[in-house]
Coordinates of C-alpha atoms and ligand atoms in Angstrom, one line a residue:
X1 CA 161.9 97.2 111.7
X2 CA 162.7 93.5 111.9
X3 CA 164.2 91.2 109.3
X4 CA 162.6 88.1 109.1
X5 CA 163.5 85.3 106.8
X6 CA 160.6 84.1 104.6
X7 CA 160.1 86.9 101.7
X8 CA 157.8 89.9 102.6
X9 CA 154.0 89.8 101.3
X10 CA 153.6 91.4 98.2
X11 CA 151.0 91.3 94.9
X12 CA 150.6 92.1 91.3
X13 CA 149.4 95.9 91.0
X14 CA 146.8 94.8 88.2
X15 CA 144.6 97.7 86.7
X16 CA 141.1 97.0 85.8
X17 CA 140.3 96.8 82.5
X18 CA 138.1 100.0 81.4
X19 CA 137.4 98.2 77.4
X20 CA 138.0 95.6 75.6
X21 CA 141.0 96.8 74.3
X22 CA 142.6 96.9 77.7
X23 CA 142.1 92.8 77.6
X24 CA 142.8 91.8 73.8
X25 CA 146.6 91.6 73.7
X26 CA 146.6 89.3 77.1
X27 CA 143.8 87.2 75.0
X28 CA 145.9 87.4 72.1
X29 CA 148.6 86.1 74.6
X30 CA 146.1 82.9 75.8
X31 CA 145.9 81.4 72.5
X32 CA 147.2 78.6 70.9
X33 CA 146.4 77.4 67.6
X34 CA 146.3 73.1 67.5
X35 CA 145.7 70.9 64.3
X36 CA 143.1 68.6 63.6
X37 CA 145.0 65.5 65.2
X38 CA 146.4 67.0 68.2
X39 CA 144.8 66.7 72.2
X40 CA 144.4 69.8 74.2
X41 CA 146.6 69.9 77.5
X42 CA 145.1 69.1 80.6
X43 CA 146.7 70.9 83.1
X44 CA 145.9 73.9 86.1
X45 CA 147.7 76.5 83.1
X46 CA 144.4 77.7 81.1
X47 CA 144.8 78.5 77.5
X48 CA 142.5 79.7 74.4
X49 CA 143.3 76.7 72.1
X50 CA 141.4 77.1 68.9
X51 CA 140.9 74.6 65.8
X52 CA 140.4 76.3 62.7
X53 CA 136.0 76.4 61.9
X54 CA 135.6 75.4 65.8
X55 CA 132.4 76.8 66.4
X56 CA 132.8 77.4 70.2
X57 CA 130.8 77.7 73.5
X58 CA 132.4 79.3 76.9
X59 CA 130.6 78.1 80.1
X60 CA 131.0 80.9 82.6
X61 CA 130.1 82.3 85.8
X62 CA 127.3 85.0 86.4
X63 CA 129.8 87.5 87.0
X64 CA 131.8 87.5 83.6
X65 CA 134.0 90.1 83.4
X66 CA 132.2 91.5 79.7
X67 CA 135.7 93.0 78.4
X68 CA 137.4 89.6 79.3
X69 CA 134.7 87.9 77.6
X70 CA 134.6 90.0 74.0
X71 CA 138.8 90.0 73.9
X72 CA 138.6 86.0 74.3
X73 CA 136.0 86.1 71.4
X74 CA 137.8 88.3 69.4
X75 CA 141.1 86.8 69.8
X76 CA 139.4 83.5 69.4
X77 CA 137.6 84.2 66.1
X78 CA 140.8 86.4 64.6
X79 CA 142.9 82.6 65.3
X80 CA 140.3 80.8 63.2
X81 CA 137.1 80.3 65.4
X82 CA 134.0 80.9 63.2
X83 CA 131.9 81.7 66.2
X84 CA 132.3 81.8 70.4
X85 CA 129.0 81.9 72.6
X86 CA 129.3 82.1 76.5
X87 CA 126.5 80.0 78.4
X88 CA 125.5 80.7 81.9
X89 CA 124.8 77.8 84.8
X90 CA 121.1 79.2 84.6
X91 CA 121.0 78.3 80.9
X92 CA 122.2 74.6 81.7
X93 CA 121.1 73.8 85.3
X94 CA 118.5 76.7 85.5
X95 CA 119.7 78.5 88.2
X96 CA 122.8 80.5 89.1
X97 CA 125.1 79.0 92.0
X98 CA 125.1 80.8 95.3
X99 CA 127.5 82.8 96.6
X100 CA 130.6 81.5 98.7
X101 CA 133.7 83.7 101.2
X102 CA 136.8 82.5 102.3
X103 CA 135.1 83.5 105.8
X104 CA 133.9 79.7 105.6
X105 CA 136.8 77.9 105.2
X106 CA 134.9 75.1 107.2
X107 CA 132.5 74.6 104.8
X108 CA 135.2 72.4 102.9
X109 CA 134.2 69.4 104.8
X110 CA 131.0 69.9 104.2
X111 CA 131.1 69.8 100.8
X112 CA 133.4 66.0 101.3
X113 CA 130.2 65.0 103.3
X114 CA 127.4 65.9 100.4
X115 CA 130.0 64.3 98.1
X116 CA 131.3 67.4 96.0
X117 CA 135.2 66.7 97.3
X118 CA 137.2 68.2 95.1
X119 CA 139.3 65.3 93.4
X120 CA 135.7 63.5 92.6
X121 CA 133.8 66.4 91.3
X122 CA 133.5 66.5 87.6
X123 CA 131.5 70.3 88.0
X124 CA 134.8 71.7 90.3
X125 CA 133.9 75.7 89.6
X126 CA 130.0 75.4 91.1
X127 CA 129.2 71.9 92.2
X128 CA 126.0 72.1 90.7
X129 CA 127.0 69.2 87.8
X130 CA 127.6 71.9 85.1
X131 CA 129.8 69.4 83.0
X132 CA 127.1 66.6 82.6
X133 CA 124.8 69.8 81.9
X134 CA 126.7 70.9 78.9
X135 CA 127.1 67.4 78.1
X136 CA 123.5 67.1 77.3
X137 CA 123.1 70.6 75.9
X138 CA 125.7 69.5 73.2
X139 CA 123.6 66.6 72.7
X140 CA 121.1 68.9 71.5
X141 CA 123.0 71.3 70.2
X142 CA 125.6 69.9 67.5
X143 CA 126.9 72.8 66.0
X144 CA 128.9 73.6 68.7
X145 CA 132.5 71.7 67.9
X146 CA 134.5 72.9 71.0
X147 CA 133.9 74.0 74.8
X148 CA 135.8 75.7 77.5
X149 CA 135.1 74.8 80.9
X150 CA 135.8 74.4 84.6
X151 CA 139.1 74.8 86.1
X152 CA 141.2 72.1 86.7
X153 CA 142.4 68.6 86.2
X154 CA 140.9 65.9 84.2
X155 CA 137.3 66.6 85.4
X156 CA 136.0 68.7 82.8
X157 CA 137.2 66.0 79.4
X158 CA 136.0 63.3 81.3
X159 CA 133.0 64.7 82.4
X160 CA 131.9 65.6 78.8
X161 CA 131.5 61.8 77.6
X162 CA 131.1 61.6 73.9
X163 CA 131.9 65.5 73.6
X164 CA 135.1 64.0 75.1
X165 CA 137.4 65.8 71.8
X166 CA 135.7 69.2 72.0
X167 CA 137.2 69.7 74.8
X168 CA 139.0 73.1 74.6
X169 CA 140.3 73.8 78.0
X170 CA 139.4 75.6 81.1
X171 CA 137.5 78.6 81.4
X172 CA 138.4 80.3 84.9
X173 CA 138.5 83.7 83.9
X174 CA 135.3 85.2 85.1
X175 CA 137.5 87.9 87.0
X176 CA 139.4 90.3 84.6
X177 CA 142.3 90.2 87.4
X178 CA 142.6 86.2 87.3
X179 CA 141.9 87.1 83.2
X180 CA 145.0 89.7 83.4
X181 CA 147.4 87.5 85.5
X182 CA 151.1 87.5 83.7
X183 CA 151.2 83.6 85.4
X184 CA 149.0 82.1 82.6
X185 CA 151.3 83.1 79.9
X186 CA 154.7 81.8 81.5
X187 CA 156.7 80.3 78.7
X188 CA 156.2 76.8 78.7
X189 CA 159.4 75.1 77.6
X190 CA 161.1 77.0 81.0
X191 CA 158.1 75.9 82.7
X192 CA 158.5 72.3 81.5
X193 CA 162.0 72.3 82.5
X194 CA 162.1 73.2 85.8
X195 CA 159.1 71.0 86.6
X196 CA 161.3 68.2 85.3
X197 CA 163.8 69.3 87.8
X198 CA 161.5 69.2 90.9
X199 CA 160.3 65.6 89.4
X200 CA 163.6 63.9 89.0
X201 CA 164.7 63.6 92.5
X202 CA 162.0 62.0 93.6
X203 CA 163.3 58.7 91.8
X204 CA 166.1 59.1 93.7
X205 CA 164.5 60.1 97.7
X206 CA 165.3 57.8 100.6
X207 CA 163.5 60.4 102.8
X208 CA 161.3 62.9 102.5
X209 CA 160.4 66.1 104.8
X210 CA 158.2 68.5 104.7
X211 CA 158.3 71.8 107.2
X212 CA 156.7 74.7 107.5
X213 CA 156.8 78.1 109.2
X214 CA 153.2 77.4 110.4
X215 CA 154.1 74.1 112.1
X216 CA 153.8 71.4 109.7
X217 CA 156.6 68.8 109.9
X218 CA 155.8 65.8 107.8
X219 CA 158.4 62.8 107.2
X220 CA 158.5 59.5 105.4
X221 CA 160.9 56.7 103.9
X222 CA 160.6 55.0 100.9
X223 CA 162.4 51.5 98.9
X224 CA 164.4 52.3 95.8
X225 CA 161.7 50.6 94.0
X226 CA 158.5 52.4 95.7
X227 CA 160.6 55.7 95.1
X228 CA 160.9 55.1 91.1
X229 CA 157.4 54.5 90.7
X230 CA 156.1 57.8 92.3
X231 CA 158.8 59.6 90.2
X232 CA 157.5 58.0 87.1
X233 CA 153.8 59.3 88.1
X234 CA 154.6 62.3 89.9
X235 CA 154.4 64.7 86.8
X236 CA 150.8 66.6 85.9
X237 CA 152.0 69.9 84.5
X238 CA 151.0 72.4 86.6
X239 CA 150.3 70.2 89.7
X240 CA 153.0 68.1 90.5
X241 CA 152.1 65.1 92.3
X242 CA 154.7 65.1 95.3
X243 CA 153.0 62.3 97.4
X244 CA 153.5 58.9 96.3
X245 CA 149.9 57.5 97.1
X246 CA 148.2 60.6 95.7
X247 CA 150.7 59.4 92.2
X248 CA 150.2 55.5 92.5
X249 CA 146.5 55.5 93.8
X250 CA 143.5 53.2 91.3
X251 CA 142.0 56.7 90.0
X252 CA 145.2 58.0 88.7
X253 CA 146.8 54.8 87.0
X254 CA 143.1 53.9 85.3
X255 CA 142.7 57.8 84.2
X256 CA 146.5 56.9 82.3
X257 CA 145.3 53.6 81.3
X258 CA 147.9 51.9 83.6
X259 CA 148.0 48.7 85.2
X260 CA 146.5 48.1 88.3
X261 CA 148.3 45.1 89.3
X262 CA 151.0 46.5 91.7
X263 CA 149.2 48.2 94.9
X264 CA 149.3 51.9 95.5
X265 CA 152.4 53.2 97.4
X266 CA 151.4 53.7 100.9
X267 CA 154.3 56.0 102.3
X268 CA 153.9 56.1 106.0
X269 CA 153.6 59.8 106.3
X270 CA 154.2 60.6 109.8
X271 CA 154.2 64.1 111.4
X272 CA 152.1 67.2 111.5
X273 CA 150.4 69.3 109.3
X274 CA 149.5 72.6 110.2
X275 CA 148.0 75.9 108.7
X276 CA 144.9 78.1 108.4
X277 CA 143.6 77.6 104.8
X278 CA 142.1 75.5 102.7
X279 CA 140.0 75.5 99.3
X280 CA 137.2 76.9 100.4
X281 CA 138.8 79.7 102.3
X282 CA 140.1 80.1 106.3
X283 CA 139.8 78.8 109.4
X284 CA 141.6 79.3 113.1
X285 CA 145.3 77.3 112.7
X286 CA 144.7 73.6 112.9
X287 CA 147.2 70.9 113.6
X288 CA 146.5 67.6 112.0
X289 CA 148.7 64.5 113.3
X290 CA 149.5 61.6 111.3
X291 CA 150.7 57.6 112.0
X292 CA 151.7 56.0 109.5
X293 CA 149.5 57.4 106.8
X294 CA 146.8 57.7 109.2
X295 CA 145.3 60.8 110.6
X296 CA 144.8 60.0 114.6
X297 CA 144.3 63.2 115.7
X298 CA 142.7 66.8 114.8
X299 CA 143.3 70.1 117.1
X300 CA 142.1 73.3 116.7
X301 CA 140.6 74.3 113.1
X302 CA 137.5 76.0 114.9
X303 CA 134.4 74.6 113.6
X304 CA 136.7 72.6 110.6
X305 CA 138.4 70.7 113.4
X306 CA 135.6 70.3 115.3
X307 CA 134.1 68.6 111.9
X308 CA 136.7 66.5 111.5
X309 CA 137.0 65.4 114.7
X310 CA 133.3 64.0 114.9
X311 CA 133.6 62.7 111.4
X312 CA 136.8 61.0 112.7
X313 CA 134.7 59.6 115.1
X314 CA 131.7 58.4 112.9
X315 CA 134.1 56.5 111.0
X316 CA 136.7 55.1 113.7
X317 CA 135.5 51.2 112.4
X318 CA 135.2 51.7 108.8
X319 CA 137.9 50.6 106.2
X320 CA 138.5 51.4 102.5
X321 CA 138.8 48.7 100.8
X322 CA 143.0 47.8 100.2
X323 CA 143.8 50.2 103.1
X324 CA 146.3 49.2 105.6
X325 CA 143.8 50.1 108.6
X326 CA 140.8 51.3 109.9
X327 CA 139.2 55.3 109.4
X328 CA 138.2 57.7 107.0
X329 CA 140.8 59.9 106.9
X330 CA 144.7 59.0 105.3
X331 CA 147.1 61.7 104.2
X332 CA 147.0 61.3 100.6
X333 CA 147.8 64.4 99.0
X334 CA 150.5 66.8 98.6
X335 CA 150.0 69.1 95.5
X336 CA 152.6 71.4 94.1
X337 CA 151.1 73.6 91.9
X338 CA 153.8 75.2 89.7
X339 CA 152.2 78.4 88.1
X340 CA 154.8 81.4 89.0
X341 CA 153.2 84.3 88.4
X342 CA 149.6 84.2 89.8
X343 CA 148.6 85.4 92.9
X344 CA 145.4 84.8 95.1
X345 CA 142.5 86.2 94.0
X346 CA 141.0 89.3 95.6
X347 CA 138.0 90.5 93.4
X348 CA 135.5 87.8 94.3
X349 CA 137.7 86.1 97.9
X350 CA 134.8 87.1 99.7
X351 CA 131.3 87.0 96.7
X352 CA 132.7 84.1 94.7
X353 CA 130.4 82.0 91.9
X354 CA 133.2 79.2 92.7
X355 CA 132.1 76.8 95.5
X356 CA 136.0 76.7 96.2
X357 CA 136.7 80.5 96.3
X358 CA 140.3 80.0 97.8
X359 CA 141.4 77.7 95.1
X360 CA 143.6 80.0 93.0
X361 CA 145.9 80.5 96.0
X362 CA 146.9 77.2 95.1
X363 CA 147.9 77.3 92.1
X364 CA 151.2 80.0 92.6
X365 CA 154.6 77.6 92.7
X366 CA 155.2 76.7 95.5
X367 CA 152.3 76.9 97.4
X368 CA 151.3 72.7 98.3
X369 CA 147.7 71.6 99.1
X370 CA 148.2 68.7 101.6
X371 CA 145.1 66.5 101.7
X372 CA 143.5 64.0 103.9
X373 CA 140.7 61.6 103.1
X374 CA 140.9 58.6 100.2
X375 CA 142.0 57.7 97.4
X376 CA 141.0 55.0 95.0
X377 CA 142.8 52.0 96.1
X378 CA 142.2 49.5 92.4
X379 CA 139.1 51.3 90.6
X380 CA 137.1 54.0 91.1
X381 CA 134.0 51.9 90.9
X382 CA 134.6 49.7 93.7
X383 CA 135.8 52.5 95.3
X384 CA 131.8 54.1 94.8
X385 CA 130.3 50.7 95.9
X386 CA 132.0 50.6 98.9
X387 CA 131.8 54.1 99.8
X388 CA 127.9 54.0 99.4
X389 CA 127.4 50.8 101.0
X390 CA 129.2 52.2 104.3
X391 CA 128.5 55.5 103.7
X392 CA 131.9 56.5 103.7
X393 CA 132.7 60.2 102.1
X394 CA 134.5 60.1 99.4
X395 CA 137.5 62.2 98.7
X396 CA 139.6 64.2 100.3
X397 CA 139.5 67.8 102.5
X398 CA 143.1 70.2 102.3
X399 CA 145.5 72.8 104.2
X400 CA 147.2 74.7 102.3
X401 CA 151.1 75.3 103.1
X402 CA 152.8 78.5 101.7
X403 CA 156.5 78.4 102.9
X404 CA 157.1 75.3 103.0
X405 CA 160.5 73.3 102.5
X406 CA 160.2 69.8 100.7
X407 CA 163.4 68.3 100.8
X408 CA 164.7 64.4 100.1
X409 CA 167.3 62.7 101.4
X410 CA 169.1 61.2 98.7
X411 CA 169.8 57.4 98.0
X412 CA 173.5 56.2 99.7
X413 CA 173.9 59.4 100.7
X414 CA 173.5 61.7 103.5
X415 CA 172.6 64.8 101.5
X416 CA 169.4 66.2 101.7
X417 CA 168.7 68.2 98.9
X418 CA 165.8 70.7 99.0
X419 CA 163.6 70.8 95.9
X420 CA 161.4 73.6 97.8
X421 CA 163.1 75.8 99.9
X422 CA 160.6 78.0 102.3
X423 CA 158.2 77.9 99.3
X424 CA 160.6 78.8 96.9
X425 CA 160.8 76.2 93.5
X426 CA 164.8 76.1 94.4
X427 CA 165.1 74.8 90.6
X428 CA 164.0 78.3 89.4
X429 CA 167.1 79.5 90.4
X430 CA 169.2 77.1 89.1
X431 CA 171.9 78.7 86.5
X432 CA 170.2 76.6 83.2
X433 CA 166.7 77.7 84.0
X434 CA 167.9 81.1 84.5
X435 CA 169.1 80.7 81.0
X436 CA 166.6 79.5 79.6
X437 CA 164.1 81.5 80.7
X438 CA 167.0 84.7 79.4
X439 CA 165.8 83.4 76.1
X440 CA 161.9 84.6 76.6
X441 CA 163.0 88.0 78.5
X442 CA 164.3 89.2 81.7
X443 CA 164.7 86.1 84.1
X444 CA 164.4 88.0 86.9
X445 CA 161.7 89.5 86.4
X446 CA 160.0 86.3 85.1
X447 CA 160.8 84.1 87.8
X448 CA 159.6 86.1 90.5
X449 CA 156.8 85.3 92.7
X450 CA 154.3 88.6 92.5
X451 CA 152.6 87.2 95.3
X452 CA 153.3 86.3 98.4
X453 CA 151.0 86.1 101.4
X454 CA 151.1 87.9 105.0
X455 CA 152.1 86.1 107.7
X456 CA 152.8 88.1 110.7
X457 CA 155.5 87.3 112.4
X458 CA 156.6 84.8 109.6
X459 CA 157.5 87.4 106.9
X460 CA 155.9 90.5 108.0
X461 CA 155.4 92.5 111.6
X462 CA 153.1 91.3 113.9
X463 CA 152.3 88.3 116.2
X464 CA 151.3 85.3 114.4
X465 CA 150.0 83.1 117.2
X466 CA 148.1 86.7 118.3
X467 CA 147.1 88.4 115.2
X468 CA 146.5 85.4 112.6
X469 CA 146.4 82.0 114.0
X470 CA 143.0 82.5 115.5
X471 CA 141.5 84.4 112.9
X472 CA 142.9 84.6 109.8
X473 CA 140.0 86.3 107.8
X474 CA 139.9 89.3 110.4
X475 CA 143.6 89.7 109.6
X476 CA 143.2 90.0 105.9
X477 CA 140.3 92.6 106.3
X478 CA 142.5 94.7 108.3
X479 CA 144.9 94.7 105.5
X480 CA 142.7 95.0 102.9
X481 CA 141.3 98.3 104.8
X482 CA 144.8 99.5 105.4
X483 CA 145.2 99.4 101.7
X484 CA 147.6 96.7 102.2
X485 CA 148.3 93.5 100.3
X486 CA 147.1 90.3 101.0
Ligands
FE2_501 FE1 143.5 67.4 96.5

């Protein structure tokens, strides 16, 4: 057998719930009890955060898990909730979304084109506007004081207007075996602590580079002073920021209530990026190269490349306003989610409710979602003018990266010092994490990864340019019939 050097593919032997009981001390787990005057965190880490008297509503997915659902009531209502209701897309939009696979992962830049990009949509679970729907149902319906829903980022609070403050947190736990994963409940003062340890450096980087098993090789430079600012933006719990325009751009400093005097940073990300997923699932390997920011160049990705590569060429003459040249498409995001023990979902990877089935791959540590697209450059409304008056798409499309190594060179110094190291959070093995996190239980046990992907040739037997770079998906189902993990 051969020994390769990226950890072996492995996932979290989860057993399916057979009653409520199975769910309620996991539920029990989820909650967290605020006061009147506190905010609910916004952040990829879902919670059940309950007010005392909140009379709450869940928005969920046709397929609730009904155990999941009944333990979150019950361990909502034992912590103080006078009453939990779940409402259903075809309650609020009248229908019930369609069905999405990972088999499509090409549909991702179709869904930039009809303008549901990820970073823009305030609906990110089903795309059908479900957050302006419950909006209005809570217009109508005011007995309802707080409200679960979507999945990530600032969407959902935003999206809610005046309901704003009920505004409990997320709600992706259709599946009992997202429901069930251990990654959810990580305790957060060692989760805040290494996260400030993957943060700090970044004040300090002269260089940056970013590699990857399945080609990507990404590098830029940076001032002392440009460096600063992205460390100072760089933290969202649970999905670090890790490029400096994605942390400096018009939509992020006006969602802080920042200035937008200064311009965003422009970093001069030059390189390749490389892989085979994205949110919306798989697609053969595709190698995206960028100048200076700019993407100039698309191969491979099967019918995803050959997307981009005619969109690139729609848009060769058309500028975002504040940009440093012409085109749609500039690298702008490198996300490092930070959630250790999750693990991609299989339950629903190929009948998923979400128009982004892939999407909780991303959120294990050390798994980055590189982006390329727009950002806001000053505010997000003359960001929508312009974007409608040249019909530019806004947004962003991804490739995910699974084994990378992000790694900076440090100021007036030549040491480069890896804050990711072949997709492992190297500041989870530092000695004070480790004992912190011996304060909360075993640390080895709760900084491991439970999941790690398949990548023949990479960390597993097999051929990668032969037996996954052309087709991932096929790949996957052979392992899923072999009874293997994926
Ligand atoms: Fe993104």
């Amino acid at each position: 057998m051969s020994v390769y050097s990226y950890p072996a593919p492995c996932s979290p032997d989860l057993k399916e719930p057979k009653s409520v009981d199975d769910c309620l001390s996991q539920a029990r787990r989820l909650i967290r009890r605020i006061g009147p005057a506190e905010n609910v965190r916004t952040s990829v880490a879902p919670e059940l955060v309950v007010r005392p008297g909140d009379r709450d509503v869940i928005v969920t997915l046709p397929d609730q898990d009904q155990f999941v659902a009944e333990a979150a009531r019950q361990a909502l209502m034992e912590n103080g909730a006078e009453r939990v209701d779940f409402l259903y897309p075809v309650d609020l939009v009248g229908k019930n979304p369609g069905v999405a696979s990972v088999e499509d992962g090409w549909k991702e830049l179709e869904l930039l084109k009809e303008g549901k990009a990820s970073g823009t949509m305030e609906d990110l679970v089903t795309g059908m506007g479900l957050v302006e729907a419950t909006a209005r149902y809570l217009d109508n319906h005011p007995e309802y004081t707080g409200v679960f829903i979507d999945v990530a980022g600032a969407n959902a609070g935003r999206g809610l207007g005046k309901h704003g403050e009920k505004f409990r947190g997320f709600w992706p736990f259709n599946t009992w075996e997202w429901f069930l994963s251990r990654g959810h409940t990580f305790p957060l003062a060692v989760w805040e602590e290494f996260e400030r340890r993957i943060v700090e450096p970044l004040g300090k980087a002269a260089k940056v580079r970013i590699t990857d098993p399945e080609g990507t090789f990404l590098e830029f430079a940076l001032s002392a002073e440009e460096a600063k600012r992205w460390e100072l933006a760089a933290m969202v719990h649970g999905h670090l920021l890790m490029n400096p325009l994605q942390a400096t751009a018009g939509d992020v400093r006006e969602l802080r209530k920042e200035s937008l005097d200064a311009p965003p940073v422009f970093p001069r990300v030059t390189g390749c990026l490389a892989g085979t997923a994205n949110h919306c699932g798989f697609f053969p390997r595709i190698e995206a190269y960028f100048e200076n920011d700019r993407l100039v160049e698309v191969r491979g990705g099967g019918k995803y490349g050959d997307g981009i590569r005619a969109l690139m060429d729609e848009t060769r003459d058309l500028q975002w306003p504040g940009y440093p040249g012409k085109g749609l498409f500039w690298f702008c995001d490198t996300a490092l989610c930070t959630a250790v023990g999750v693990h991609r979902r299989r339950a629903d990877l190929f009948r998923s409710y979400w128009v982004y089935p892939n999407l909780p791959e991303r959120t294990r540590a050390g798994v980055f979602h590189h982006g390329f697209g727009s950002r806001t450059y000053a505010t997000e409304k003359e960001w929508g003018i312009h974007a409608k008056k040249h019909r530019m798409p806004q947004g962003h499309i991804h490739v995910h990266n699974y084994f990378a190594t992000f790694e900076v060179a440090l100021r007036g110094s030549n040491y480069w010092h890896k804050i990711i190291d072949k997709g492992r959070i190297a500041a989870l093995d530092e000695p004070e994490v480790r004992a912190l996190a011996a304060r909360h239980g075993d640390p080895d046990s709760l900084l491991r990864y439970d999941w790690n992907p398949p990548l023949p040739g990479i960390n597993c037997d097999g051929n990668y340019w032969e037996d996954y770079a052309p087709d991932p998906v096929a790949y996957l189902k052979k392992r899923l019939k072999a009874g293997q993990s994926i």
